[in-house]
């Protein structure tokens, strides 16, 4: 409408097959924002960063067996958003919003074998303000608790499942 366009840029992961449609979104650039009398004119943009994470599994179904590494998979590790202004000018300042996803130290602990996020940190681009939520999982890979961004455990939410795994 009114000639406004949103553009999308995709990236093929290393070793990816262009015929499988496995492209990952790299950037979303929104229409230009004109704020007369403000220094916050620009083209808001969202950027996505992915890394390969190695999943782990036990080599014998039905028993613990030996923990074995699988083929690495791509996971989202960061989302960067220019709330005001235009990238790259907003990168590293207070008008950038960062969301970082962590999948555990080297993903070698069996607890993280399903390459699920263990924490999410939201911060400003300059790193001055940040909050982190921490996730735990049960042996079946289901979310067990989320310790929200407030200090301490007062904002922790626990999830309980019955035997079939229903909430």
PDB file of C-alpha atoms in Angstrom:
ATOM      1  CA  UNK A   1       0.000   0.000   0.000  1.00  0.00           C
ATOM      2  CA  UNK A   2       1.204   3.482  -0.831  1.00  0.00           C
ATOM      3  CA  UNK A   3       4.240   1.949  -2.548  1.00  0.00           C
ATOM      4  CA  UNK A   4       5.635   0.556   0.708  1.00  0.00           C
ATOM      5  CA  UNK A   5       7.550  -2.693   0.397  1.00  0.00           C
ATOM      6  CA  UNK A   6       9.044  -5.177   2.789  1.00  0.00           C
ATOM      7  CA  UNK A   7      11.986  -7.112   1.384  1.00  0.00           C
ATOM      8  CA  UNK A   8      13.236 -10.527   2.436  1.00  0.00           C
ATOM      9  CA  UNK A   9      16.694 -12.008   1.967  1.00  0.00           C
ATOM     10  CA  UNK A  10      17.343 -15.726   2.290  1.00  0.00           C
ATOM     11  CA  UNK A  11      20.556 -17.663   2.723  1.00  0.00           C
ATOM     12  CA  UNK A  12      21.411 -21.213   1.791  1.00  0.00           C
ATOM     13  CA  UNK A  13      23.218 -22.949   4.660  1.00  0.00           C
ATOM     14  CA  UNK A  14      26.683 -24.350   4.033  1.00  0.00           C
ATOM     15  CA  UNK A  15      26.278 -27.673   2.285  1.00  0.00           C
ATOM     16  CA  UNK A  16      22.581 -26.976   1.713  1.00  0.00           C
ATOM     17  CA  UNK A  17      20.785 -28.175  -1.394  1.00  0.00           C
ATOM     18  CA  UNK A  18      19.068 -25.329  -3.298  1.00  0.00           C
ATOM     19  CA  UNK A  19      16.571 -27.870  -4.653  1.00  0.00           C
ATOM     20  CA  UNK A  20      15.230 -28.871  -1.228  1.00  0.00           C
ATOM     21  CA  UNK A  21      13.917 -25.438  -0.270  1.00  0.00           C
ATOM     22  CA  UNK A  22      16.062 -25.401   2.870  1.00  0.00           C
ATOM     23  CA  UNK A  23      16.790 -21.690   2.666  1.00  0.00           C
ATOM     24  CA  UNK A  24      16.892 -19.811   5.968  1.00  0.00           C
ATOM     25  CA  UNK A  25      15.689 -16.256   6.324  1.00  0.00           C
ATOM     26  CA  UNK A  26      18.620 -13.857   6.674  1.00  0.00           C
ATOM     27  CA  UNK A  27      17.066 -10.373   6.774  1.00  0.00           C
ATOM     28  CA  UNK A  28      13.671  -8.692   6.717  1.00  0.00           C
ATOM     29  CA  UNK A  29      13.806  -5.018   5.753  1.00  0.00           C
ATOM     30  CA  UNK A  30      10.682  -2.997   6.472  1.00  0.00           C
ATOM     31  CA  UNK A  31       9.540   0.150   4.644  1.00  0.00           C
ATOM     32  CA  UNK A  32      11.296   3.450   5.332  1.00  0.00           C
ATOM     33  CA  UNK A  33       9.979   5.281   8.403  1.00  0.00           C
ATOM     34  CA  UNK A  34       9.929   9.063   8.253  1.00  0.00           C
ATOM     35  CA  UNK A  35       9.740  10.720  11.685  1.00  0.00           C
ATOM     36  CA  UNK A  36       9.865  14.463  10.981  1.00  0.00           C
ATOM     37  CA  UNK A  37      11.907  16.337  13.556  1.00  0.00           C
ATOM     38  CA  UNK A  38      13.420  13.124  14.913  1.00  0.00           C
ATOM     39  CA  UNK A  39      16.786  11.459  14.439  1.00  0.00           C
ATOM     40  CA  UNK A  40      15.025   8.099  14.201  1.00  0.00           C
ATOM     41  CA  UNK A  41      14.270   8.056  10.502  1.00  0.00           C
ATOM     42  CA  UNK A  42      15.299   4.945   8.698  1.00  0.00           C
ATOM     43  CA  UNK A  43      14.565   1.499   7.422  1.00  0.00           C
ATOM     44  CA  UNK A  44      13.926  -0.954  10.280  1.00  0.00           C
ATOM     45  CA  UNK A  45      15.571  -4.323   9.705  1.00  0.00           C
ATOM     46  CA  UNK A  46      15.566  -7.731  11.377  1.00  0.00           C
ATOM     47  CA  UNK A  47      18.649  -9.949  10.910  1.00  0.00           C
ATOM     48  CA  UNK A  48      18.863 -13.671  11.709  1.00  0.00           C
ATOM     49  CA  UNK A  49      22.038 -15.618  12.515  1.00  0.00           C
ATOM     50  CA  UNK A  50      22.292 -19.423  12.532  1.00  0.00           C
ATOM     51  CA  UNK A  51      24.981 -21.862  13.699  1.00  0.00           C
ATOM     52  CA  UNK A  52      25.364 -25.591  13.396  1.00  0.00           C
ATOM     53  CA  UNK A  53      24.734 -27.544  16.593  1.00  0.00           C
ATOM     54  CA  UNK A  54      25.527 -31.242  17.023  1.00  0.00           C
ATOM     55  CA  UNK A  55      22.642 -33.338  18.346  1.00  0.00           C
ATOM     56  CA  UNK A  56      23.363 -36.372  20.516  1.00  0.00           C
ATOM     57  CA  UNK A  57      21.508 -39.640  20.902  1.00  0.00           C
ATOM     58  CA  UNK A  58      21.973 -43.012  22.529  1.00  0.00           C
ATOM     59  CA  UNK A  59      22.992 -45.668  20.012  1.00  0.00           C
ATOM     60  CA  UNK A  60      20.725 -48.447  21.378  1.00  0.00           C
ATOM     61  CA  UNK A  61      16.959 -47.919  21.286  1.00  0.00           C
ATOM     62  CA  UNK A  62      15.283 -48.705  24.572  1.00  0.00           C
ATOM     63  CA  UNK A  63      18.459 -48.431  26.646  1.00  0.00           C
ATOM     64  CA  UNK A  64      21.037 -45.821  27.441  1.00  0.00           C
ATOM     65  CA  UNK A  65      23.858 -47.397  25.440  1.00  0.00           C
ATOM     66  CA  UNK A  66      26.602 -45.031  24.299  1.00  0.00           C
ATOM     67  CA  UNK A  67      26.066 -41.354  23.673  1.00  0.00           C
ATOM     68  CA  UNK A  68      26.760 -40.673  19.984  1.00  0.00           C
ATOM     69  CA  UNK A  69      26.977 -37.474  17.949  1.00  0.00           C
ATOM     70  CA  UNK A  70      24.657 -37.037  14.970  1.00  0.00           C
ATOM     71  CA  UNK A  71      24.978 -34.876  11.862  1.00  0.00           C
ATOM     72  CA  UNK A  72      25.017 -31.181  12.861  1.00  0.00           C
ATOM     73  CA  UNK A  73      21.782 -29.242  12.383  1.00  0.00           C
ATOM     74  CA  UNK A  74      21.212 -25.515  11.873  1.00  0.00           C
ATOM     75  CA  UNK A  75      19.670 -23.574  14.754  1.00  0.00           C
ATOM     76  CA  UNK A  76      18.778 -19.928  15.206  1.00  0.00           C
ATOM     77  CA  UNK A  77      21.299 -18.339  17.593  1.00  0.00           C
ATOM     78  CA  UNK A  78      20.602 -14.614  17.255  1.00  0.00           C
ATOM     79  CA  UNK A  79      17.934 -12.176  16.115  1.00  0.00           C
ATOM     80  CA  UNK A  80      18.997  -8.542  15.748  1.00  0.00           C
ATOM     81  CA  UNK A  81      16.366  -5.854  15.211  1.00  0.00           C
ATOM     82  CA  UNK A  82      16.862  -2.190  14.430  1.00  0.00           C
ATOM     83  CA  UNK A  83      13.959  -0.686  16.318  1.00  0.00           C
ATOM     84  CA  UNK A  84      14.828   2.776  15.016  1.00  0.00           C
ATOM     85  CA  UNK A  85      17.265   3.855  12.356  1.00  0.00           C
ATOM     86  CA  UNK A  86      18.836   1.811   9.610  1.00  0.00           C
ATOM     87  CA  UNK A  87      21.307  -1.073   9.775  1.00  0.00           C
ATOM     88  CA  UNK A  88      24.245  -1.075  10.082  1.00  0.00           C
ATOM     89  CA  UNK A  89      24.073   2.314  11.884  1.00  0.00           C
ATOM     90  CA  UNK A  90      21.885   0.917  14.688  1.00  0.00           C
ATOM     91  CA  UNK A  91      24.101  -2.118  15.332  1.00  0.00           C
ATOM     92  CA  UNK A  92      25.733  -1.933  18.735  1.00  0.00           C
ATOM     93  CA  UNK A  93      23.635   0.907  20.140  1.00  0.00           C
ATOM     94  CA  UNK A  94      20.482   1.270  22.223  1.00  0.00           C
ATOM     95  CA  UNK A  95      18.158   1.216  19.207  1.00  0.00           C
ATOM     96  CA  UNK A  96      19.196  -2.362  18.436  1.00  0.00           C
ATOM     97  CA  UNK A  97      17.351  -5.215  20.124  1.00  0.00           C
ATOM     98  CA  UNK A  98      19.236  -8.530  20.381  1.00  0.00           C
ATOM     99  CA  UNK A  99      17.845 -11.955  21.222  1.00  0.00           C
ATOM    100  CA  UNK A 100      20.500 -14.643  21.719  1.00  0.00           C
ATOM    101  CA  UNK A 101      19.702 -18.354  21.977  1.00  0.00           C
ATOM    102  CA  UNK A 102      22.109 -20.712  23.778  1.00  0.00           C
ATOM    103  CA  UNK A 103      22.034 -24.478  23.320  1.00  0.00           C
ATOM    104  CA  UNK A 104      24.427 -25.473  26.112  1.00  0.00           C
ATOM    105  CA  UNK A 105      28.213 -25.604  26.372  1.00  0.00           C
ATOM    106  CA  UNK A 106      29.370 -27.373  23.202  1.00  0.00           C
ATOM    107  CA  UNK A 107      26.075 -29.277  23.334  1.00  0.00           C
ATOM    108  CA  UNK A 108      27.926 -32.296  24.789  1.00  0.00           C
ATOM    109  CA  UNK A 109      25.781 -32.839  27.867  1.00  0.00           C
ATOM    110  CA  UNK A 110      23.098 -35.514  27.285  1.00  0.00           C
ATOM    111  CA  UNK A 111      20.576 -33.136  28.828  1.00  0.00           C
ATOM    112  CA  UNK A 112      20.859 -31.057  25.654  1.00  0.00           C
ATOM    113  CA  UNK A 113      20.854 -33.964  23.219  1.00  0.00           C
ATOM    114  CA  UNK A 114      17.834 -32.622  21.338  1.00  0.00           C
ATOM    115  CA  UNK A 115      19.525 -29.263  20.613  1.00  0.00           C
ATOM    116  CA  UNK A 116      16.861 -27.342  22.457  1.00  0.00           C
ATOM    117  CA  UNK A 117      17.629 -23.870  23.787  1.00  0.00           C
ATOM    118  CA  UNK A 118      18.789 -23.768  27.415  1.00  0.00           C
ATOM    119  CA  UNK A 119      18.641 -19.978  27.662  1.00  0.00           C
ATOM    120  CA  UNK A 120      17.378 -16.924  25.821  1.00  0.00           C
ATOM    121  CA  UNK A 121      18.960 -13.534  26.491  1.00  0.00           C
ATOM    122  CA  UNK A 122      17.337 -10.316  25.336  1.00  0.00           C
ATOM    123  CA  UNK A 123      19.477  -7.181  25.351  1.00  0.00           C
ATOM    124  CA  UNK A 124      20.081  -3.812  23.773  1.00  0.00           C
ATOM    125  CA  UNK A 125      22.769  -3.679  21.112  1.00  0.00           C
ATOM    126  CA  UNK A 126      25.175  -1.901  23.460  1.00  0.00           C
ATOM    127  CA  UNK A 127      24.766  -4.705  26.037  1.00  0.00           C
ATOM    128  CA  UNK A 128      23.906  -2.289  28.863  1.00  0.00           C
ATOM    129  CA  UNK A 129      20.460  -3.771  29.460  1.00  0.00           C
ATOM    130  CA  UNK A 130      19.869  -7.526  29.323  1.00  0.00           C
ATOM    131  CA  UNK A 131      17.569 -10.189  30.751  1.00  0.00           C
ATOM    132  CA  UNK A 132      17.914 -13.975  30.532  1.00  0.00           C
ATOM    133  CA  UNK A 133      15.406 -16.810  30.783  1.00  0.00           C
ATOM    134  CA  UNK A 134      16.686 -20.336  31.484  1.00  0.00           C
ATOM    135  CA  UNK A 135      14.997 -23.555  30.341  1.00  0.00           C
ATOM    136  CA  UNK A 136      15.295 -27.101  31.717  1.00  0.00           C
ATOM    137  CA  UNK A 137      14.030 -30.285  30.097  1.00  0.00           C
ATOM    138  CA  UNK A 138      13.117 -33.741  31.352  1.00  0.00           C
ATOM    139  CA  UNK A 139      14.580 -36.994  30.013  1.00  0.00           C
ATOM    140  CA  UNK A 140      11.949 -37.047  27.244  1.00  0.00           C
ATOM    141  CA  UNK A 141      13.013 -33.592  26.027  1.00  0.00           C
ATOM    142  CA  UNK A 142       9.860 -31.874  27.284  1.00  0.00           C
ATOM    143  CA  UNK A 143      10.131 -28.461  28.910  1.00  0.00           C
ATOM    144  CA  UNK A 144      10.332 -28.847  32.678  1.00  0.00           C
ATOM    145  CA  UNK A 145      10.870 -25.296  33.890  1.00  0.00           C
ATOM    146  CA  UNK A 146      11.409 -21.765  32.690  1.00  0.00           C
ATOM    147  CA  UNK A 147      13.209 -19.414  35.056  1.00  0.00           C
ATOM    148  CA  UNK A 148      12.129 -16.006  33.773  1.00  0.00           C
ATOM    149  CA  UNK A 149      14.206 -12.863  33.510  1.00  0.00           C
ATOM    150  CA  UNK A 150      13.726 -11.594  37.072  1.00  0.00           C
ATOM    151  CA  UNK A 151      16.593 -12.219  39.544  1.00  0.00           C
ATOM    152  CA  UNK A 152      16.130 -15.366  41.615  1.00  0.00           C
ATOM    153  CA  UNK A 153      13.536 -18.059  41.044  1.00  0.00           C
ATOM    154  CA  UNK A 154      10.351 -16.166  41.972  1.00  0.00           C
ATOM    155  CA  UNK A 155       9.302 -16.053  38.305  1.00  0.00           C
ATOM    156  CA  UNK A 156      10.045 -19.726  37.554  1.00  0.00           C
ATOM    157  CA  UNK A 157       7.239 -21.625  35.866  1.00  0.00           C
ATOM    158  CA  UNK A 158       7.171 -25.418  36.225  1.00  0.00           C
ATOM    159  CA  UNK A 159       5.462 -27.812  33.842  1.00  0.00           C
ATOM    160  CA  UNK A 160       4.214 -31.229  34.922  1.00  0.00           C
ATOM    161  CA  UNK A 161       3.245 -34.144  32.703  1.00  0.00           C
ATOM    162  CA  UNK A 162       1.289 -37.323  33.296  1.00  0.00           C
ATOM    163  CA  UNK A 163       2.634 -40.727  32.217  1.00  0.00           C
ATOM    164  CA  UNK A 164       1.642 -40.428  28.526  1.00  0.00           C
ATOM    165  CA  UNK A 165       3.313 -36.996  28.466  1.00  0.00           C
ATOM    166  CA  UNK A 166       0.238 -34.813  28.516  1.00  0.00           C
ATOM    167  CA  UNK A 167       0.279 -31.529  30.403  1.00  0.00           C
TER     168      UNK A 167
END
